[in-house]
């Protein structure tokens, strides 16, 4: 299995070969997210709903793009068509995202009512759960697996690699910090870099730990 550094180098090579489309997609996502956040003070409920819908839908299409870039070993020209997602996959991803959102909200709400200690334990539980389910969307897009199967695939891939995945994510903190220091401009490259690297990690685990 390739090391963390090798996966990131490979991601940069694939991303930098055809940077235009990933950059444009990132700019669009950042700008629209910013516009939606401006509604928060005027209409919190509406902005929350719009934010969830946009984040979920944009996340699916951008994940499809970055997954295909991660698979692009021949460095073929990247096209907008690489973002195409079937209606069935999109629906499954949106249902999964909605279930995750509702589940997280309920756990957070119930724990806050019970007490600080329970709330803290619930927060830790949610963070651990999110790591174990972090490959679910990619599994749906990659294999067209049913939601429960995608969840199982993600949990199987993370099992035995939990702390490695956390370290992998933490290794990008410096990049995101630099992106923020540039008033967010650098994030239009950092976001695709992280996403392609993460998709690379998923594919690497799949190759070394075959699933259904």
CSV table of C-alpha atoms in Angstrom, one decimal:
chain,number,residue,atom,x,y,z
A,1,UNK,CA,0.0,0.0,0.0
A,2,UNK,CA,1.3,3.5,-0.9
A,3,UNK,CA,2.2,5.8,1.9
A,4,UNK,CA,0.3,9.0,2.8
A,5,UNK,CA,3.0,11.1,1.1
A,6,UNK,CA,2.8,9.1,-2.1
A,7,UNK,CA,-1.0,9.4,-2.2
A,8,UNK,CA,-0.8,13.2,-1.9
A,9,UNK,CA,2.0,13.5,-4.5
A,10,UNK,CA,-0.1,11.4,-6.9
A,11,UNK,CA,-3.2,13.6,-6.2
A,12,UNK,CA,-1.2,16.8,-6.9
A,13,UNK,CA,0.1,15.3,-10.2
A,14,UNK,CA,-3.4,14.4,-11.3
A,15,UNK,CA,-4.9,17.7,-10.1
A,16,UNK,CA,-2.3,20.0,-11.6
A,17,UNK,CA,-2.4,18.3,-15.0
A,18,UNK,CA,-5.8,19.8,-15.7
A,19,UNK,CA,-6.5,22.4,-13.0
A,20,UNK,CA,-9.1,24.6,-14.7
A,21,UNK,CA,-12.3,22.6,-14.0
A,22,UNK,CA,-11.5,21.7,-10.4
A,23,UNK,CA,-10.7,25.3,-9.7
A,24,UNK,CA,-13.9,26.6,-11.4
A,25,UNK,CA,-16.0,24.1,-9.4
A,26,UNK,CA,-14.4,25.1,-6.1
A,27,UNK,CA,-14.9,28.8,-6.8
A,28,UNK,CA,-18.6,28.2,-7.6
A,29,UNK,CA,-19.1,26.2,-4.4
A,30,UNK,CA,-17.3,28.8,-2.2
A,31,UNK,CA,-19.2,31.7,-3.8
A,32,UNK,CA,-22.7,30.1,-3.6
A,33,UNK,CA,-22.0,28.9,0.0
A,34,UNK,CA,-21.0,32.5,0.9
A,35,UNK,CA,-24.2,33.9,-0.6
A,36,UNK,CA,-26.4,31.5,1.3
A,37,UNK,CA,-24.6,32.3,4.5
A,38,UNK,CA,-25.6,36.0,4.0
A,39,UNK,CA,-29.2,35.0,4.5
A,40,UNK,CA,-28.5,33.6,7.9
A,41,UNK,CA,-29.2,36.9,9.8
A,42,UNK,CA,-32.4,37.6,7.7
A,43,UNK,CA,-33.9,34.1,7.7
A,44,UNK,CA,-32.1,31.5,9.7
A,45,UNK,CA,-34.5,28.6,8.8
A,46,UNK,CA,-34.4,29.3,5.1
A,47,UNK,CA,-30.6,29.7,5.0
A,48,UNK,CA,-30.2,26.4,7.0
A,49,UNK,CA,-32.4,24.5,4.5
A,50,UNK,CA,-30.7,26.0,1.5
A,51,UNK,CA,-27.3,25.4,3.0
A,52,UNK,CA,-28.1,21.7,3.6
A,53,UNK,CA,-29.5,21.2,0.1
A,54,UNK,CA,-26.7,23.0,-1.7
A,55,UNK,CA,-24.0,21.4,0.4
A,56,UNK,CA,-25.4,17.9,-0.1
A,57,UNK,CA,-26.0,18.3,-3.9
A,58,UNK,CA,-22.7,20.1,-4.6
A,59,UNK,CA,-20.9,17.6,-2.4
A,60,UNK,CA,-22.2,14.7,-4.5
A,61,UNK,CA,-21.3,16.2,-7.9
A,62,UNK,CA,-17.9,17.5,-6.7
A,63,UNK,CA,-17.1,14.2,-5.1
A,64,UNK,CA,-17.9,12.4,-8.4
A,65,UNK,CA,-15.5,14.8,-10.2
A,66,UNK,CA,-12.7,14.3,-7.7
A,67,UNK,CA,-13.2,10.6,-7.6
A,68,UNK,CA,-12.8,10.4,-11.4
A,69,UNK,CA,-9.7,12.6,-11.2
A,70,UNK,CA,-8.2,10.2,-8.6
A,71,UNK,CA,-8.9,7.4,-11.1
A,72,UNK,CA,-7.3,9.3,-13.9
A,73,UNK,CA,-4.0,7.4,-14.0
A,74,UNK,CA,-3.4,8.2,-17.7
A,75,UNK,CA,-3.9,12.0,-17.1
A,76,UNK,CA,-6.6,12.3,-19.7
A,77,UNK,CA,-8.1,15.8,-20.1
A,78,UNK,CA,-10.6,16.5,-17.3
A,79,UNK,CA,-14.2,17.3,-18.5
A,80,UNK,CA,-17.3,18.6,-16.8
A,81,UNK,CA,-19.0,15.4,-17.8
A,82,UNK,CA,-16.9,13.7,-15.1
A,83,UNK,CA,-19.3,15.2,-12.7
A,84,UNK,CA,-22.3,13.4,-14.1
A,85,UNK,CA,-24.2,11.3,-11.5
A,86,UNK,CA,-27.2,9.1,-12.2
A,87,UNK,CA,-30.5,10.0,-10.6
A,88,UNK,CA,-30.4,6.8,-8.5
A,89,UNK,CA,-26.9,7.6,-7.1
A,90,UNK,CA,-27.9,11.2,-6.4
A,91,UNK,CA,-31.0,10.1,-4.6
A,92,UNK,CA,-29.2,7.6,-2.5
A,93,UNK,CA,-26.5,10.2,-1.6
A,94,UNK,CA,-29.1,12.8,-0.6
A,95,UNK,CA,-31.1,10.3,1.5
A,96,UNK,CA,-27.8,9.3,3.2
A,97,UNK,CA,-26.9,12.9,3.9
A,98,UNK,CA,-30.4,13.7,5.3
A,99,UNK,CA,-30.3,10.7,7.6
A,100,UNK,CA,-26.8,11.7,8.8
A,101,UNK,CA,-28.0,15.2,9.4
A,102,UNK,CA,-31.1,14.2,11.3
A,103,UNK,CA,-29.2,11.6,13.3
A,104,UNK,CA,-26.5,14.0,14.3
A,105,UNK,CA,-29.1,16.7,15.2
A,106,UNK,CA,-31.1,14.3,17.4
A,107,UNK,CA,-28.0,13.0,19.2
A,108,UNK,CA,-26.7,16.6,19.8
A,109,UNK,CA,-30.1,17.8,20.9
A,110,UNK,CA,-30.8,15.0,23.3
A,111,UNK,CA,-27.3,15.0,24.8
A,112,UNK,CA,-27.5,18.8,25.4
A,113,UNK,CA,-30.8,18.3,27.3
A,114,UNK,CA,-29.3,15.6,29.5
A,115,UNK,CA,-26.1,17.4,30.6
A,116,UNK,CA,-22.6,18.6,29.7
A,117,UNK,CA,-20.9,15.3,30.3
A,118,UNK,CA,-23.4,13.4,28.0
A,119,UNK,CA,-23.1,16.2,25.5
A,120,UNK,CA,-19.3,15.8,25.4
A,121,UNK,CA,-19.5,12.0,25.1
A,122,UNK,CA,-22.1,12.4,22.3
A,123,UNK,CA,-19.8,14.8,20.5
A,124,UNK,CA,-16.9,12.3,20.6
A,125,UNK,CA,-19.3,9.6,19.5
A,126,UNK,CA,-20.4,11.7,16.5
A,127,UNK,CA,-16.8,12.5,15.5
A,128,UNK,CA,-15.8,8.8,15.6
A,129,UNK,CA,-18.9,7.8,13.7
A,130,UNK,CA,-18.2,10.4,11.0
A,131,UNK,CA,-14.7,9.0,10.5
A,132,UNK,CA,-16.1,5.5,10.1
A,133,UNK,CA,-18.7,6.7,7.6
A,134,UNK,CA,-16.4,9.1,5.8
A,135,UNK,CA,-16.2,6.8,2.7
A,136,UNK,CA,-19.9,6.2,2.3
A,137,UNK,CA,-20.6,8.8,-0.3
A,138,UNK,CA,-17.6,7.7,-2.4
A,139,UNK,CA,-18.7,4.1,-2.1
A,140,UNK,CA,-22.1,4.9,-3.4
A,141,UNK,CA,-20.7,6.9,-6.3
A,142,UNK,CA,-18.0,4.3,-7.1
A,143,UNK,CA,-20.0,1.1,-6.7
A,144,UNK,CA,-23.6,2.2,-6.9
A,145,UNK,CA,-24.1,0.2,-3.7
A,146,UNK,CA,-27.3,0.5,-1.6
A,147,UNK,CA,-27.0,2.9,1.3
A,148,UNK,CA,-26.6,0.2,4.0
A,149,UNK,CA,-24.0,-1.6,1.8
A,150,UNK,CA,-22.1,1.7,1.3
A,151,UNK,CA,-22.1,2.3,5.0
A,152,UNK,CA,-20.7,-1.2,5.6
A,153,UNK,CA,-18.0,-0.7,2.9
A,154,UNK,CA,-16.9,2.5,4.6
A,155,UNK,CA,-16.8,1.0,8.1
A,156,UNK,CA,-14.9,-2.1,6.8
A,157,UNK,CA,-12.3,0.2,5.1
A,158,UNK,CA,-11.9,2.4,8.2
A,159,UNK,CA,-11.5,-0.6,10.5
A,160,UNK,CA,-7.8,-1.1,11.2
A,161,UNK,CA,-7.1,2.3,9.6
A,162,UNK,CA,-9.0,4.7,12.0
A,163,UNK,CA,-6.0,6.6,13.4
A,164,UNK,CA,-4.2,6.6,10.0
A,165,UNK,CA,-7.2,8.3,8.4
A,166,UNK,CA,-7.3,10.9,11.2
A,167,UNK,CA,-3.6,11.6,10.7
A,168,UNK,CA,-4.2,11.8,7.0
A,169,UNK,CA,-6.9,14.5,7.5
A,170,UNK,CA,-4.8,16.4,10.0
A,171,UNK,CA,-1.9,16.6,7.6
A,172,UNK,CA,-3.9,19.1,5.5
A,173,UNK,CA,-4.5,21.6,8.4
A,174,UNK,CA,-1.5,23.6,7.3
A,175,UNK,CA,-2.8,23.9,3.8
A,176,UNK,CA,-6.2,25.0,4.9
A,177,UNK,CA,-4.7,27.5,7.2
A,178,UNK,CA,-2.7,29.0,4.4
A,179,UNK,CA,-5.8,29.0,2.2
A,180,UNK,CA,-7.6,31.0,4.9
A,181,UNK,CA,-4.7,33.4,5.3
A,182,UNK,CA,-5.0,34.3,1.6
A,183,UNK,CA,-8.6,35.5,2.3
A,184,UNK,CA,-9.9,32.2,1.1
A,185,UNK,CA,-8.4,32.5,-2.4
A,186,UNK,CA,-6.0,29.6,-1.7
A,187,UNK,CA,-8.9,27.3,-0.8
A,188,UNK,CA,-9.9,27.0,-4.4
A,189,UNK,CA,-6.8,24.8,-4.8
A,190,UNK,CA,-6.6,23.3,-1.3
A,191,UNK,CA,-10.2,22.0,-1.4
A,192,UNK,CA,-9.6,20.0,-4.7
A,193,UNK,CA,-6.2,18.9,-3.4
A,194,UNK,CA,-7.7,17.5,-0.2
A,195,UNK,CA,-10.6,15.9,-2.0
A,196,UNK,CA,-8.6,14.2,-4.7
A,197,UNK,CA,-6.1,13.0,-2.0
A,198,UNK,CA,-9.0,11.6,0.1
A,199,UNK,CA,-10.5,9.8,-3.0
A,200,UNK,CA,-7.0,8.4,-3.6
A,201,UNK,CA,-7.0,7.1,-0.1
A,202,UNK,CA,-10.4,5.5,-0.6
A,203,UNK,CA,-9.3,3.8,-3.9
A,204,UNK,CA,-6.0,2.6,-2.3
A,205,UNK,CA,-7.9,1.0,0.6
A,206,UNK,CA,-10.3,-0.6,-1.9
A,207,UNK,CA,-7.5,-2.1,-3.9
A,208,UNK,CA,-5.8,-3.5,-0.8
A,209,UNK,CA,-9.0,-4.5,1.0
A,210,UNK,CA,-11.5,-5.7,-1.6
A,211,UNK,CA,-15.2,-5.3,-0.6
A,212,UNK,CA,-18.5,-6.3,-2.1
